[in-house]
Short mmCIF file of C-alpha atoms and ligand atoms in Angstrom, two decimals:
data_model
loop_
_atom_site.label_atom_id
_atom_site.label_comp_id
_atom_site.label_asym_id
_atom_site.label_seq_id
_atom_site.Cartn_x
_atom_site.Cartn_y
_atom_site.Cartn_z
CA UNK A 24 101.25 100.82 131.10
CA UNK A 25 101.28 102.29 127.55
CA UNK A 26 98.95 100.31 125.38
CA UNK A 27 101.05 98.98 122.55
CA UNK A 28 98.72 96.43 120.61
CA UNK A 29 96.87 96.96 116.86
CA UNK A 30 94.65 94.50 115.68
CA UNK A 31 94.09 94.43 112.30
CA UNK A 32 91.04 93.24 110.22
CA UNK A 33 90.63 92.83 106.70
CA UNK A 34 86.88 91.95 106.24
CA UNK A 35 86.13 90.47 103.12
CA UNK A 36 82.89 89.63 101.62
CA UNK A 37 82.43 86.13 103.33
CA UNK A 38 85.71 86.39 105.17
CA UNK A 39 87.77 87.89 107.83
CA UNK A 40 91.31 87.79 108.80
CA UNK A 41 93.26 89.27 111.13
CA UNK A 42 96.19 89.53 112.89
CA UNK A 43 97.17 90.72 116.68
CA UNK A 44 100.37 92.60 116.91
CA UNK A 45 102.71 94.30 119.17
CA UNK A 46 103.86 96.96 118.26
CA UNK A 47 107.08 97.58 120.65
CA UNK A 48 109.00 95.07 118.58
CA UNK A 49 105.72 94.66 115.46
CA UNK A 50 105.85 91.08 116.95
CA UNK A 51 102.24 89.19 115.80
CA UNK A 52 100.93 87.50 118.88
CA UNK A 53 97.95 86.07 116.71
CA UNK A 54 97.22 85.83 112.98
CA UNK A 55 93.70 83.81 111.85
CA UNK A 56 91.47 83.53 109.79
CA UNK A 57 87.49 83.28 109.50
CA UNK A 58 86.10 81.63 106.44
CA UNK A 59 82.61 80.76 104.09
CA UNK A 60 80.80 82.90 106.77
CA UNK A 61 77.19 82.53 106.28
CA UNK A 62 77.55 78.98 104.99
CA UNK A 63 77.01 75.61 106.96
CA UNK A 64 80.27 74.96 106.86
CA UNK A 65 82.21 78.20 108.15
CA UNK A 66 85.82 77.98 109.49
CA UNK A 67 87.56 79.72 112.52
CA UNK A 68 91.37 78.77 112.26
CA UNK A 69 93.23 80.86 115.15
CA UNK A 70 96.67 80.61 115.67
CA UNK A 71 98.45 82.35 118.79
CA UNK A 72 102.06 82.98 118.23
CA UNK A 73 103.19 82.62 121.52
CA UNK A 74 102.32 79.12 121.89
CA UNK A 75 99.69 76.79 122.16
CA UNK A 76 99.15 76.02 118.52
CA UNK A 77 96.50 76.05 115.80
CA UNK A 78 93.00 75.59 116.68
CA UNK A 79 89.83 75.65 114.72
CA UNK A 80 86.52 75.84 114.87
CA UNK A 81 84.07 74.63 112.24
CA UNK A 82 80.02 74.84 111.70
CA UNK A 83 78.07 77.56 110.56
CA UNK A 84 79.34 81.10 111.27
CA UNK A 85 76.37 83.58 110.57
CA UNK A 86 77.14 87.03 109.77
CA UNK A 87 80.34 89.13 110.54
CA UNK A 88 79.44 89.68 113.93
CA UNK A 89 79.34 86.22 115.26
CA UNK A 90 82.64 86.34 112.96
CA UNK A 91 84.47 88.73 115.19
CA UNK A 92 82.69 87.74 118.33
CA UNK A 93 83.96 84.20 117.79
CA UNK A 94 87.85 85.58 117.12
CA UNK A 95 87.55 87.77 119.98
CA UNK A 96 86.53 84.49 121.84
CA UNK A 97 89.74 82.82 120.78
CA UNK A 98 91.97 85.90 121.62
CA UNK A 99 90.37 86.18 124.96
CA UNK A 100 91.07 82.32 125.16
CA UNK A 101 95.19 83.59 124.80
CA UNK A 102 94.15 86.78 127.25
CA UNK A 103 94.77 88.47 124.35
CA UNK A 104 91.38 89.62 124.42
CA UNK A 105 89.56 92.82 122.89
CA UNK A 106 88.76 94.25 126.20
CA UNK A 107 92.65 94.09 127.18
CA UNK A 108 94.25 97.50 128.28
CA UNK A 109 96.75 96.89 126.24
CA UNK A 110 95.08 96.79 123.09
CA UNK A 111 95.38 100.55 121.39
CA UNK A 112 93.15 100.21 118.10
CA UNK A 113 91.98 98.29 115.28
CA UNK A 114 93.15 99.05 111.89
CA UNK A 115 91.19 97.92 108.77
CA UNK A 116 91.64 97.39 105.37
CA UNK A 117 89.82 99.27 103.44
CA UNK A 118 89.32 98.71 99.67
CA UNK A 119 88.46 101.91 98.34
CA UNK A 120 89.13 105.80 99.84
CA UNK A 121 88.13 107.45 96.67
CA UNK A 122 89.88 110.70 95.91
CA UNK A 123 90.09 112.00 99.63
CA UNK A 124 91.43 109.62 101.57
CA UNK A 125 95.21 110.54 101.44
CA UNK A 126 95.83 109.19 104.98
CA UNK A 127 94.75 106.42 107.63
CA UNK A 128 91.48 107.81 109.06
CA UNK A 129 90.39 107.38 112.54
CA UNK A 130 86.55 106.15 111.69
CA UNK A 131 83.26 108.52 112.81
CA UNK A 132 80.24 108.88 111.03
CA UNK A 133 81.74 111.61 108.51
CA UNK A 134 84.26 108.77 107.61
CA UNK A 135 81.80 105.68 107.50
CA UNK A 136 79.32 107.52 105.23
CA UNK A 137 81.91 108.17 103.37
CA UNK A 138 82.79 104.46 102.58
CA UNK A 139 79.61 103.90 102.06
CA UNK A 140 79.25 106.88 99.24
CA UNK A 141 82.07 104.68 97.27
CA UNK A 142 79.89 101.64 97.54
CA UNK A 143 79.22 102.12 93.50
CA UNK A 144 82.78 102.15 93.13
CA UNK A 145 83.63 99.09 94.88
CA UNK A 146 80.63 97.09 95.43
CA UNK A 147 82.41 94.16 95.96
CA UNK A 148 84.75 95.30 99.04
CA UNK A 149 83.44 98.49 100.51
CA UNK A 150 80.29 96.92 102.12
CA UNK A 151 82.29 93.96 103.66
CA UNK A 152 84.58 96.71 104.92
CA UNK A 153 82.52 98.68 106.43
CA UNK A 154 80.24 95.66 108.00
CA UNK A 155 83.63 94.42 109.62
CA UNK A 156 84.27 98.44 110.72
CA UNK A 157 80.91 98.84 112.51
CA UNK A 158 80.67 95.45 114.13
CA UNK A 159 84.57 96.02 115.62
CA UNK A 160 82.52 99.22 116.97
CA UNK A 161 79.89 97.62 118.56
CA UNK A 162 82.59 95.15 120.15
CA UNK A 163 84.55 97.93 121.59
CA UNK A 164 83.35 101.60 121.44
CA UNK A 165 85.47 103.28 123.30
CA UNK A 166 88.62 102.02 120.73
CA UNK A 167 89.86 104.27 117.97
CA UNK A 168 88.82 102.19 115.35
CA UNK A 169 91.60 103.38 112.21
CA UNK A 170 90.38 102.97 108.07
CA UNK A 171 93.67 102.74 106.19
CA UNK A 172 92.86 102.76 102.32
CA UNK A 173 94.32 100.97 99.76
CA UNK A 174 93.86 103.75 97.24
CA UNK A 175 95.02 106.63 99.42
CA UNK A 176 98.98 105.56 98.52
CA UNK A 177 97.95 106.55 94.82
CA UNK A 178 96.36 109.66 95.62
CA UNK A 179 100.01 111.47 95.12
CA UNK A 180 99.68 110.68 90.82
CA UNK A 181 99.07 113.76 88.95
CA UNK A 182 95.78 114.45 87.19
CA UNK A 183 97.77 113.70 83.98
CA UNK A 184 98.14 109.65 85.07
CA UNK A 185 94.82 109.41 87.58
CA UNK A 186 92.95 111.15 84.73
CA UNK A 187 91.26 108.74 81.64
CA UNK A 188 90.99 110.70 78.61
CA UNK A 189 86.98 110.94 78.33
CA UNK A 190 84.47 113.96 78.80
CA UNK A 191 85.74 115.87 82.07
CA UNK A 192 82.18 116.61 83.47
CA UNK A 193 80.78 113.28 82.55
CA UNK A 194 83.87 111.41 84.43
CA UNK A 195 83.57 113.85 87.46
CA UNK A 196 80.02 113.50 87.53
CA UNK A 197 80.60 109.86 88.12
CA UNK A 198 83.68 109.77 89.79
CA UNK A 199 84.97 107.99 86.93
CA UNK A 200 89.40 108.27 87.47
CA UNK A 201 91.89 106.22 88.27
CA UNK A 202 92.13 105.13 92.14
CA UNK A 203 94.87 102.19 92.04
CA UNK A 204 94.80 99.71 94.47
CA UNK A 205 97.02 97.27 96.50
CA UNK A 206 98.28 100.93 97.74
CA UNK A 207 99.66 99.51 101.60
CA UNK A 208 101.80 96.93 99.61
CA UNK A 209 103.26 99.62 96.91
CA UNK A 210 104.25 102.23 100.01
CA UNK A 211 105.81 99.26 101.85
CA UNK A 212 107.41 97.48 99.43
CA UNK A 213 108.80 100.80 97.70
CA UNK A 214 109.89 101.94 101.45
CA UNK A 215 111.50 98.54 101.79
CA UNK A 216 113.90 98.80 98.49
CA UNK A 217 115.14 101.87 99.53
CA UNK A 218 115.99 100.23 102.43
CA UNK A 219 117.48 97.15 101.04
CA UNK A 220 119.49 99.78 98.86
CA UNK A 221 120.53 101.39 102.00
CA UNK A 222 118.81 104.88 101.02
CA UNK A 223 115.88 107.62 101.87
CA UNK A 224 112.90 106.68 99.95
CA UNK A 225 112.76 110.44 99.11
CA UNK A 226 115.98 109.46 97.09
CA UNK A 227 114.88 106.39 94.83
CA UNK A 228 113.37 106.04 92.20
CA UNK A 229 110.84 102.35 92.09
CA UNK A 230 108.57 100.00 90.04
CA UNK A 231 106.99 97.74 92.09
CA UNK A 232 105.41 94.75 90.87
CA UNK A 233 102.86 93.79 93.00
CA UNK A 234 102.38 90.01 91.32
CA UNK A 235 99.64 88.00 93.14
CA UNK A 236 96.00 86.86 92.31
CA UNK A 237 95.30 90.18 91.84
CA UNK A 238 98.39 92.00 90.45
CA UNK A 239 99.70 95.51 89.77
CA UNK A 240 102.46 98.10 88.75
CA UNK A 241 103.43 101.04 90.12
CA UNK A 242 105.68 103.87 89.85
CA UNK A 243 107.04 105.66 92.75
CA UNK A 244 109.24 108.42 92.17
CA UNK A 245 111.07 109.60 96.01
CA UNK A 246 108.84 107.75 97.73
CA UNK A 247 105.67 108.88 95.97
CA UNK A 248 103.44 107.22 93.51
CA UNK A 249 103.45 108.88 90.43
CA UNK A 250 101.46 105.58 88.11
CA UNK A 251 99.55 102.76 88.94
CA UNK A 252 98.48 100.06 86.62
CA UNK A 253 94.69 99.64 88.65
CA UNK A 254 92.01 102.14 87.84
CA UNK A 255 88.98 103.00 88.63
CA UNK A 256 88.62 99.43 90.03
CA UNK A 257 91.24 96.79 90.08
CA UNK A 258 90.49 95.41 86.71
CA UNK A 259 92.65 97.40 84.91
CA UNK A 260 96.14 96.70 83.84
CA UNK A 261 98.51 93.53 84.36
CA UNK A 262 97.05 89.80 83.27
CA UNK A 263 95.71 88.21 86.40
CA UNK A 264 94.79 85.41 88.10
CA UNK A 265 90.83 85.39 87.01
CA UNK A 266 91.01 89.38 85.64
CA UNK A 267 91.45 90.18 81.85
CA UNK A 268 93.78 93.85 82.95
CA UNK A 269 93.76 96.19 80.04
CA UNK A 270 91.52 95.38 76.91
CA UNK A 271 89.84 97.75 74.34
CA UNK A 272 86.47 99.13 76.39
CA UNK A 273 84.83 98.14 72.69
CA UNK A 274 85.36 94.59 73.51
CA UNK A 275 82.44 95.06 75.54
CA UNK A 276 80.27 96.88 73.10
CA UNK A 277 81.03 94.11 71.23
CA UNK A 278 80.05 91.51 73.64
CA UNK A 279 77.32 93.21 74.87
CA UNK A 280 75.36 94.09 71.01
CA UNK A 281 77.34 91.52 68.71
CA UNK A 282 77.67 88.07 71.64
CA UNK A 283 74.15 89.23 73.54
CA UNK A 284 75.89 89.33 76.81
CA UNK A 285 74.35 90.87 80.17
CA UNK A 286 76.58 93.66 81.37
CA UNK A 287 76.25 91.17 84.37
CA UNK A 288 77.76 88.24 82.39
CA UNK A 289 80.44 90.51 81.08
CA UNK A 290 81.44 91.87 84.55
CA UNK A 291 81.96 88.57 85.76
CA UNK A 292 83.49 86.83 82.30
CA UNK A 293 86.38 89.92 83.00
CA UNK A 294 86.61 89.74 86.66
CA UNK A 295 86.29 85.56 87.56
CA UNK A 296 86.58 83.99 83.94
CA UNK A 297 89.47 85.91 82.29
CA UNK A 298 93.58 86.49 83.09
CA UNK A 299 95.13 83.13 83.25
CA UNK A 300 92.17 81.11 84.16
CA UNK A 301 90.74 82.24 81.24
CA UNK A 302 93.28 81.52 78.84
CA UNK A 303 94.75 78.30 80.06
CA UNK A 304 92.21 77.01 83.36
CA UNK A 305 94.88 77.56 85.83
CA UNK A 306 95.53 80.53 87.98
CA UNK A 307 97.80 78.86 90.05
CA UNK A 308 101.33 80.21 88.85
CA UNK A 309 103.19 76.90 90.14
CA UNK A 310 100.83 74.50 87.99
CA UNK A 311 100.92 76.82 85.48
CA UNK A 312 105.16 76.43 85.22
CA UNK A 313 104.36 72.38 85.75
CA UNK A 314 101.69 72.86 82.72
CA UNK A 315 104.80 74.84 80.91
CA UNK A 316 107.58 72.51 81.67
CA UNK A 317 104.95 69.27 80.61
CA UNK A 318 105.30 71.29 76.93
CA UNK A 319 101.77 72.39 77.55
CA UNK A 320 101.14 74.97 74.46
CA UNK A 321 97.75 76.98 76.21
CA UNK A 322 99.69 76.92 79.76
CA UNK A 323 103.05 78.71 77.35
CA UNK A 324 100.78 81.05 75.63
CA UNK A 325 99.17 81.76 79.24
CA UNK A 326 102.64 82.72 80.46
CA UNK A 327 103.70 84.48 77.55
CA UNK A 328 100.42 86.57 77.72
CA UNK A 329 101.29 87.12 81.13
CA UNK A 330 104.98 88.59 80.60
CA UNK A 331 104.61 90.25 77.74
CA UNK A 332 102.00 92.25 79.71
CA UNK A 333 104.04 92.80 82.59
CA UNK A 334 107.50 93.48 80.36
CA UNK A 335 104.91 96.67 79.00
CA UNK A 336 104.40 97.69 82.51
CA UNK A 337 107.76 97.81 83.18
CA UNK A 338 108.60 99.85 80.07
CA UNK A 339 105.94 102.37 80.32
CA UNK A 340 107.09 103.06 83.91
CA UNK A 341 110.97 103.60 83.36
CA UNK A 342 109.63 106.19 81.17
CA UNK A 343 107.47 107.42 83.41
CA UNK A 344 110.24 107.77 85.99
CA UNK A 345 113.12 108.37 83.61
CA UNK A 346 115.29 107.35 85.93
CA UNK A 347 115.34 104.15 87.91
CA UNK A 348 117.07 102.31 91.17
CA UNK A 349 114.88 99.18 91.24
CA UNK A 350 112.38 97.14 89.93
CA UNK A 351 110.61 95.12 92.85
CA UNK A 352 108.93 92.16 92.87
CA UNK A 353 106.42 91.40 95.63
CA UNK A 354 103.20 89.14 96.66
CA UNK A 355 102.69 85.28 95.87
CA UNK A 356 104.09 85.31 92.58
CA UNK A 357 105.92 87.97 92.39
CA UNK A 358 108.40 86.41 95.60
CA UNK A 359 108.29 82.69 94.44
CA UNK A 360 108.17 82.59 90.95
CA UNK A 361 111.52 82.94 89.76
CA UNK A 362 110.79 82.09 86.19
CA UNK A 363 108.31 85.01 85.67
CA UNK A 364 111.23 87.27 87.08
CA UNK A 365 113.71 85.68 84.89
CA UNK A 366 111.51 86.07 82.06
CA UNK A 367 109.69 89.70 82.72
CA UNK A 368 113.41 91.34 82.52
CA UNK A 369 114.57 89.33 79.84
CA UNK A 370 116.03 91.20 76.96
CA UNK A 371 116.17 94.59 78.74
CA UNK A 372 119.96 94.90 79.56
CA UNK A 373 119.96 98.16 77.34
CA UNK A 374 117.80 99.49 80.16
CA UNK A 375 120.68 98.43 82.64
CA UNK A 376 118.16 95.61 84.30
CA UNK A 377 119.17 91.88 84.41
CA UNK A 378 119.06 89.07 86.75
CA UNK A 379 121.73 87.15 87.93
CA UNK A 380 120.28 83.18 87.84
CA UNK A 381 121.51 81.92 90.81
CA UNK A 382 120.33 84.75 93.00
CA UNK A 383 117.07 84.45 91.53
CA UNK A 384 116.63 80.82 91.87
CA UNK A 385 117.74 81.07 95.57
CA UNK A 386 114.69 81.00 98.06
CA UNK A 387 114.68 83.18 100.92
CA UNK A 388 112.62 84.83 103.47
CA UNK A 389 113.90 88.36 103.71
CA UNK A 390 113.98 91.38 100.97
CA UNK A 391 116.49 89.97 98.42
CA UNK A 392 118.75 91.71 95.58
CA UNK A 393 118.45 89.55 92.43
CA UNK A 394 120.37 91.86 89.66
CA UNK A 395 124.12 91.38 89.12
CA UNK A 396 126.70 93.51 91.23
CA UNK A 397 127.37 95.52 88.66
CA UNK A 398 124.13 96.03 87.80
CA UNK A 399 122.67 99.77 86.67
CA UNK A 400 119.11 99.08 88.42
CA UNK A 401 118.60 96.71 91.38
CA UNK A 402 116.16 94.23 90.58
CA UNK A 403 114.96 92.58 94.05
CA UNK A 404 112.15 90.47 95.85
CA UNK A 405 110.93 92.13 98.82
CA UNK A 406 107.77 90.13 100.88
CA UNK A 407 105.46 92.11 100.82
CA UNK A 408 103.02 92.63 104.69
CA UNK A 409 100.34 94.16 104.18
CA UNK A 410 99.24 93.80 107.90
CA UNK A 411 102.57 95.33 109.53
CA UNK A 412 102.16 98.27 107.09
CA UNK A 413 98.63 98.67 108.16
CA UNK A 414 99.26 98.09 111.72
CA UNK A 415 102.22 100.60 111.78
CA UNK A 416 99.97 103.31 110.08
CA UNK A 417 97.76 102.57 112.56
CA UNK A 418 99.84 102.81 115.68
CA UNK A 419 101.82 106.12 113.93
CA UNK A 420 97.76 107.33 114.21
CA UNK A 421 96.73 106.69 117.69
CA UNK A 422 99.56 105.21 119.61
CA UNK A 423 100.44 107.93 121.86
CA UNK A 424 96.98 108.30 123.39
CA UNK A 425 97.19 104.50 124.61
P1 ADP B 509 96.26 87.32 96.83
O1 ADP B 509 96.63 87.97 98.14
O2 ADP B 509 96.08 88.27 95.70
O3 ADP B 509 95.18 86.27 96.92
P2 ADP B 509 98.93 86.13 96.91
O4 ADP B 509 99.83 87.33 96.94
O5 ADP B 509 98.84 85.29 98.12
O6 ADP B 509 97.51 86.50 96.35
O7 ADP B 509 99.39 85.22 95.68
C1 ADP B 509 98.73 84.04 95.37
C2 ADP B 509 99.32 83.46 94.11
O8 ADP B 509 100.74 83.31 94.25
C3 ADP B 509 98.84 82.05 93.78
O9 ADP B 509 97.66 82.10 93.03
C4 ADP B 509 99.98 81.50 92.96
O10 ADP B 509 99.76 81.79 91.59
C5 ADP B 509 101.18 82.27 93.40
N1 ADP B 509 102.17 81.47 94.13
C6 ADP B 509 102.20 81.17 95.44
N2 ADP B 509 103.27 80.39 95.73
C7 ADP B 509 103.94 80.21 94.56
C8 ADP B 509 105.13 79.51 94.19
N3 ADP B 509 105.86 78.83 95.08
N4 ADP B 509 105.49 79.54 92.90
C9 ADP B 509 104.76 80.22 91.99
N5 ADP B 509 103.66 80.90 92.27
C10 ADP B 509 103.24 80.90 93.55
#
């Protein structure tokens, strides 16, 4: 029997989900989700796909190992369990790669110290990572376990975008350059245009729009990225849910010497208490359009903030590319809010984009063209799946040795 299942985990800091897949047809067989771990009130939701229904499990959840020891409980429950034959590898998420990490990795110690090195470069996701890396290796040894990065998609720009313009040897010294994130949605989304446009990646010409809590922009030019709007973490660029995106670094001089904030009050005023929360109290794109619609000025100037931003992004990366086939919109807001598509476009027919409004106000499940026929660049939704991407990267990895 060839072994033809991936299970993926993306281990955040007090969360894990995951998702069991096959991947003869990339069927899932279970998705879930393990929540507020290390609180009294920590939540297993499991869901098999092949029946049974949802079932959950509530009460305090320690530490990431009881975590995954409880979901490989509930797959075993399905006899989809971790020590099943048929199970090939895990793949997990992994925030940050750094510089190196061009491809999915199979994890050894090389690899995990690795990860750990780039803990000052993601603090937030790197640890959580790697927790949820070694405790899949204590489960099951014997199992390739696979990193895939979300930074080693944007590891293709040229020094002249991944570069910021400060002292060479102090930035090196510090690893200080620009990483981009949300990398597994950008290569799968971008893939998944060409597709929709019924050519090679190596033959288009992208911007993706990668619109969800967090949110970025890329540009990928035959199937490689040549910008990205993250940086050196993923505060940089686009307005956000909760993060600021681009600002003036003196802002925080300014803050720090003139408003006598902590660098710790600043990191988390730009990180949790900025984007559209900070400007209007809502990150929640559908109450935001309510807010809009109920003639709510703050929730407008919110939005506006929001487009104008992303209408820059788009800009800057036609001329980037020069040329374009599509402009892409992906993730939570990015595939249901039609009026930030509507509006992000607006205005730039002399760049040949424009949506058609009935396609755009149409809701639909698969990748979607939104532009005009006679349009000169596609504009389209395409869901984005993070998890198939990192499961198929996976499999492509290790498959043939199951
Ligand atoms: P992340 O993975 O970054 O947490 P998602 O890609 O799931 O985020 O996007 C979540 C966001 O998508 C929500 O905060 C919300 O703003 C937006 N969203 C989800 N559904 C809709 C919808 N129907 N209309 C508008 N915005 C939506």
């Amino acid at each position: 029997m060839t072994a033809t299942r991936v299970l993926v985990l993306n281990s955040g800091s007090s969360s894990v989900k995951y998702q069991l897949l096959d991947m003869r047809d990339r069927s899932r067989l279970a998705v879930g989700l393990v929540e507020r771990i290390g609180e009294e009130t920590s939540r297993l939701k499991h869901t098999p796909l092949l029946g049974g229904g949802t079932r959950e499990r509530t009460g305090r959840i320690p530490d990431h190992e009881s975590a995954l020891k409880a979901v490989a409980e509930e797959l075993d429950r399905d006899g989809l369990g971790l020590d099943s034959p048929e199970l090939v590898a895990i793949g997990h998420r992994v925030v940050h790669g750094g510089q190196f990490f061009t491809e999915p990795t199979v994890v050894d110690d090389a690899v995990l110290a690795e990860i750990k090195r780039l803990i000052p470069v993601a603090p937030l996701h790197n640890p959580a990572n790697l927790t949820g890396i070694r405790t899949a290796m204590s489960l099951r040894p014997d199992l390739p376990q696979v990193a895939v990065f979300d930074t080693a998609f944007h590891t293709t720009m040229p020094e002249s975008a991944a570069r910021y313009a400060i002292d060479v040897k102090t930035a090196d010294e510090h690893r200080v350059r620009r990483y981009g994130f949300h990398g597994t949605s950008h290569a799968f989304v971008s893939r998944a245009a060409a597709k929709l446009l019924g050519r090679a990646p190596e033959d288009v010409n992208v911007i993706v729009l990668h619109l969800g809590n967090g949110a970025s922009a890329s540009a990928v030019r035959g199937g490689k990225c040549v910008d990205t709007s993250m940086g050196l973490t993923p505060l940089e660029g686009l307005v956000m849910g909760t993060r600021s995106g681009d600002l003036d670094p003196a802002v925080i001089f300014h803050l720090a010497r003139v408003g006598g904030l902590s660098m710790d009050e600043i990191d988390t005023l730009l990180n949790k208490r900025s984007g559209l929360v900070g400007l209007c109290g809502d990150n929640d794109m559908r109450e935001i359009r309510r807010r809009v619609d109920d003639g709510d000025e703050q929730a407008r100037l919110a939005f506006d903030i929001y487009i104008h931003r992303l209408k820059k992004y788009i800009g800057a990366y036609y001329a980037v590319l020069g040329r374009v086939d599509a402009v892409v919109f992906t993730a939570g807001v990015g595939e249901n809010a039609a009026p930030v598509r509507e509006a992000a476009v607006a205005g730039l027919e002399g760049l040949g984009l424009a949506v058609d409004p009935a396609l755009n106000a149409e809701r639909g499940d698969g990748a979607r063209l939104i532009s005009p026929a006679d349009a000169r660049v596609a504009v389209a939704v395409v869901p984005t799946d993070e998890e198939l991407e990192i499961a198929t990267q996976t499999y492509a990895l290790v498959g043939k040795s199951g």
